[in-house]
Short mmCIF file of C-alpha atoms in Angstrom, two decimals:
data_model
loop_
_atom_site.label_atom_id
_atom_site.label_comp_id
_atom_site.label_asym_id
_atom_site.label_seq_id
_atom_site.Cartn_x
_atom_site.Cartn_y
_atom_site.Cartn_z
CA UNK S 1 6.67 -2.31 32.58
CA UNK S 2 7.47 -4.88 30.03
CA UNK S 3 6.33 -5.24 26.68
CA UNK S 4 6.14 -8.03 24.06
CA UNK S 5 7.96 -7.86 21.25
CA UNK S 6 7.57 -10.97 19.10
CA UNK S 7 7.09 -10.64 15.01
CA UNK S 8 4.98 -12.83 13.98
CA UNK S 9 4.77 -14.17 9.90
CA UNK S 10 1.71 -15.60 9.26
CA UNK S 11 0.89 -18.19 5.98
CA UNK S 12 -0.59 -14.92 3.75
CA UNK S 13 2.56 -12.47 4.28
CA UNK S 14 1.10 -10.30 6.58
CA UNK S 15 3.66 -9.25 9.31
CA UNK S 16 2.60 -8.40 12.57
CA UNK S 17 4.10 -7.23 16.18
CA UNK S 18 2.15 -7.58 19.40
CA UNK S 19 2.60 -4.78 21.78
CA UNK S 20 0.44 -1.46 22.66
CA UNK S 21 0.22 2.32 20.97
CA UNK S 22 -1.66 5.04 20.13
CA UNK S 23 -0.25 7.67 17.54
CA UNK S 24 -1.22 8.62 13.96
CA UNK S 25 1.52 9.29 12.06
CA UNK S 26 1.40 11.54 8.97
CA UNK S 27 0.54 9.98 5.60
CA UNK S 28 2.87 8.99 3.19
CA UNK S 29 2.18 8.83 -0.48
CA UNK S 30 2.66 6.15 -2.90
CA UNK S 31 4.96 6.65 -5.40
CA UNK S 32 3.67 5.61 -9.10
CA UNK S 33 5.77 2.79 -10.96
CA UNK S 34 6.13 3.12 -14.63
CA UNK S 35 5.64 0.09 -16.44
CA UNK S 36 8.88 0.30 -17.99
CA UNK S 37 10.80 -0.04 -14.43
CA UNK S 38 12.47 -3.24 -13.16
CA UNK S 39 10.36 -6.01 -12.20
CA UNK S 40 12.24 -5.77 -8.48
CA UNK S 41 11.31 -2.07 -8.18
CA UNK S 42 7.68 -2.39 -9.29
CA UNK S 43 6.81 -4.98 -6.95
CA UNK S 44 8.21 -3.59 -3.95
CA UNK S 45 5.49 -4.18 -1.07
CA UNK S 46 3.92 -1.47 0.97
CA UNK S 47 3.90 -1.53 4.56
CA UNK S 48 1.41 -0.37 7.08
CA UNK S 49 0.93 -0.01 10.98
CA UNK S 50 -2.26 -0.87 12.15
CA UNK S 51 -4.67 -1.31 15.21
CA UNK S 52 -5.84 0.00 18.26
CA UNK S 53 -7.60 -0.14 21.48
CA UNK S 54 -9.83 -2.90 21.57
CA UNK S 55 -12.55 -4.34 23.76
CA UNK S 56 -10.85 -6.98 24.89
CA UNK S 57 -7.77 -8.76 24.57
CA UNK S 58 -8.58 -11.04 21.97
CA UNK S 59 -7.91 -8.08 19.79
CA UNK S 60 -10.76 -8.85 17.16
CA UNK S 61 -12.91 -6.35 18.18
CA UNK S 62 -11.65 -2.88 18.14
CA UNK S 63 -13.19 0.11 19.83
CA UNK S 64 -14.30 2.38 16.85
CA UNK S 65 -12.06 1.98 13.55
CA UNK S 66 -8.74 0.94 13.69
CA UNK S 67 -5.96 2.91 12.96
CA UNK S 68 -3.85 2.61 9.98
CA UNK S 69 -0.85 4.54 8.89
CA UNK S 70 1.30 4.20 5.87
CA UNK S 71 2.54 3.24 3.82
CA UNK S 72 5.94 2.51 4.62
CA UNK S 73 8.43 1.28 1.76
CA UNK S 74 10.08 -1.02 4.01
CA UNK S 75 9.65 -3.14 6.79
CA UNK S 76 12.59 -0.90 8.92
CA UNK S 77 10.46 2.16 8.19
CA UNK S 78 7.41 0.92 9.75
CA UNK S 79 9.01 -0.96 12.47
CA UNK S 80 10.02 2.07 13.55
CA UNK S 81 6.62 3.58 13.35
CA UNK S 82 5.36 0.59 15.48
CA UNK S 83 7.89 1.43 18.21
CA UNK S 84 6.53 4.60 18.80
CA UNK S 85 3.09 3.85 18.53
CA UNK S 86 3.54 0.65 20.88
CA UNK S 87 5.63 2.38 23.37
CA UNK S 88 3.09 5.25 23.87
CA UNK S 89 0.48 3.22 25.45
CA UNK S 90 2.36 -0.03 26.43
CA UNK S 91 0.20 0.50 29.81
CA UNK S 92 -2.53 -0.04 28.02
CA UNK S 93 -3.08 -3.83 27.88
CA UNK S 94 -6.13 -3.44 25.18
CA UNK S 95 -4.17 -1.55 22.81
CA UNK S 96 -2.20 -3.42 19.91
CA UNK S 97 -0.41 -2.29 16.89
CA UNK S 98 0.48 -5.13 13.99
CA UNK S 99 2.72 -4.29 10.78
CA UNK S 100 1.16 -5.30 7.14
CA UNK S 101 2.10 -5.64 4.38
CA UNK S 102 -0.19 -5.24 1.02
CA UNK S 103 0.59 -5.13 -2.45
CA UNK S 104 -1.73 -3.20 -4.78
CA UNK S 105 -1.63 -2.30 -8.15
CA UNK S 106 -3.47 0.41 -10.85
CA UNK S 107 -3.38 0.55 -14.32
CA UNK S 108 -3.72 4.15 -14.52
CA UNK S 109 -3.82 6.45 -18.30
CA UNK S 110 -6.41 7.10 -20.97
CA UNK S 111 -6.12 9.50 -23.63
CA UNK S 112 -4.49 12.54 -23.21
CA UNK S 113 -5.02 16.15 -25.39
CA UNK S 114 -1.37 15.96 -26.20
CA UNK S 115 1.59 13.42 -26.86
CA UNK S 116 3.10 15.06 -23.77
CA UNK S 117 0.70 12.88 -21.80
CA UNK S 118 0.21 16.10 -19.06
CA UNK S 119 -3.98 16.73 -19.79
CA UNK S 120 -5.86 13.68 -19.82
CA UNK S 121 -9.27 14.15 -22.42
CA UNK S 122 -12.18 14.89 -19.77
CA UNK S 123 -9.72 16.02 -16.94
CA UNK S 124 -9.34 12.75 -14.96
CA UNK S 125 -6.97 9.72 -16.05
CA UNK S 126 -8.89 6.10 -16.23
CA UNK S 127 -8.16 4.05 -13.12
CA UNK S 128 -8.47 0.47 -13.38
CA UNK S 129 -7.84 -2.13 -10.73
CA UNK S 130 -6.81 -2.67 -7.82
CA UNK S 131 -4.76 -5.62 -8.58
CA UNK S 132 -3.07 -8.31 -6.41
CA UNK S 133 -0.21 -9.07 -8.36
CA UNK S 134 2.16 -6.51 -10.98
CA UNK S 135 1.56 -9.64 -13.59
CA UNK S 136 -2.25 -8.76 -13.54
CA UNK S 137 -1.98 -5.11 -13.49
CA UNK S 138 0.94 -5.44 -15.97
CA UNK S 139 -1.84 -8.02 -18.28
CA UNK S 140 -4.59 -5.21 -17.77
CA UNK S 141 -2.11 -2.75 -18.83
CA UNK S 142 -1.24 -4.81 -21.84
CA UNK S 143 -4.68 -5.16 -22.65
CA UNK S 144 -5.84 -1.47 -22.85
CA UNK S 145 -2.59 -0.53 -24.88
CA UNK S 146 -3.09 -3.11 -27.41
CA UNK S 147 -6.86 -1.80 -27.51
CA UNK S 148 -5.59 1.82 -28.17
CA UNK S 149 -2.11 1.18 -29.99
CA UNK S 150 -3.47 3.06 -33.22
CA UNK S 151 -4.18 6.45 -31.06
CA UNK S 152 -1.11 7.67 -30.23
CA UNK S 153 -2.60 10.10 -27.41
CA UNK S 154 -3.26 7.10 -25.56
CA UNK S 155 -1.15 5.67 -22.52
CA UNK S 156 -1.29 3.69 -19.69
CA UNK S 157 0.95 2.82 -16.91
CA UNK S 158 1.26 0.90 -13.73
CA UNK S 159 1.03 2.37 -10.41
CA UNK S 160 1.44 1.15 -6.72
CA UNK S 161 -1.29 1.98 -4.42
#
């Protein structure tokens, strides 16, 4: 009963582990990054485990949807989802679970009733995006404040996720 372990780093940053699983794992949030946070902090990646059981094993052509939980702050965090999910059908020779890893960004605000910034006019914030990079979402972001800088119920921010 042996399994393969081997990471593999392909040319677009996308991280991946060959081996076998099958196990959802519970949904973890993104947590939203103010604008006004370190660069370092604001661009930290999201990780997520993903695949399944597949027809064959070429892997490209997965039986139903594949499976994708996440995100995971770090590369440990998901690695250790992996494990699990690998281990629990590593008799399965279709099965494969891959970690990786996708940055996304949101400019996210509007106007709000208040300079507390809690009740967004109409009940919903804007959402604009997703973007690659922080440096788009952070030149969307500068965009839409220098649009609204004379209402001072406006704001926007940037968000991961």
């Amino acid at each position: 009963m042996a399994i393969l372990t081997k990471l593999v780093v392909s040319v677009e940053g996308r991280f991946g582990y060959t081996g076998a699983g099958n196990r959802v794992a519970q949904h973890h949030p993104a947590q939203p990054v103010d604008i006004h946070q370190s660069m370092k902090d604001a661009q930290m990646a999201k990780y997520w485990v993903i695949g399944g059981t597949y027809q064959d094993t070429g892997f490209d052509k997965p039986i139903g949807e594949e499976t994708k939980v996440g995100p995971f702050g770090s590369f440990e965090d998901a690695e250790k989802e992996w494990s699990k999910m690998a281990w629990q059908s590593v008799d399965d020779a279709n099965s494969r679970y891959r970690i990786e890893r996708f940055e996304e960004y949101w400019v996210v605000g509007g106007e709000y009733e208040t300079t507390d910034f809690e009740k967004p006019v109409g009940g919903e914030e804007e959402r604009h995006g997703p973007f690659a990079t922080f440096k788009d979402a952070e030149k969307a972001w500068s965009k839409l404040a220098w649009q609204h800088v004379d209402n001072c119920n406006c704001r926007y921010r940037v968000v991961e996720g």
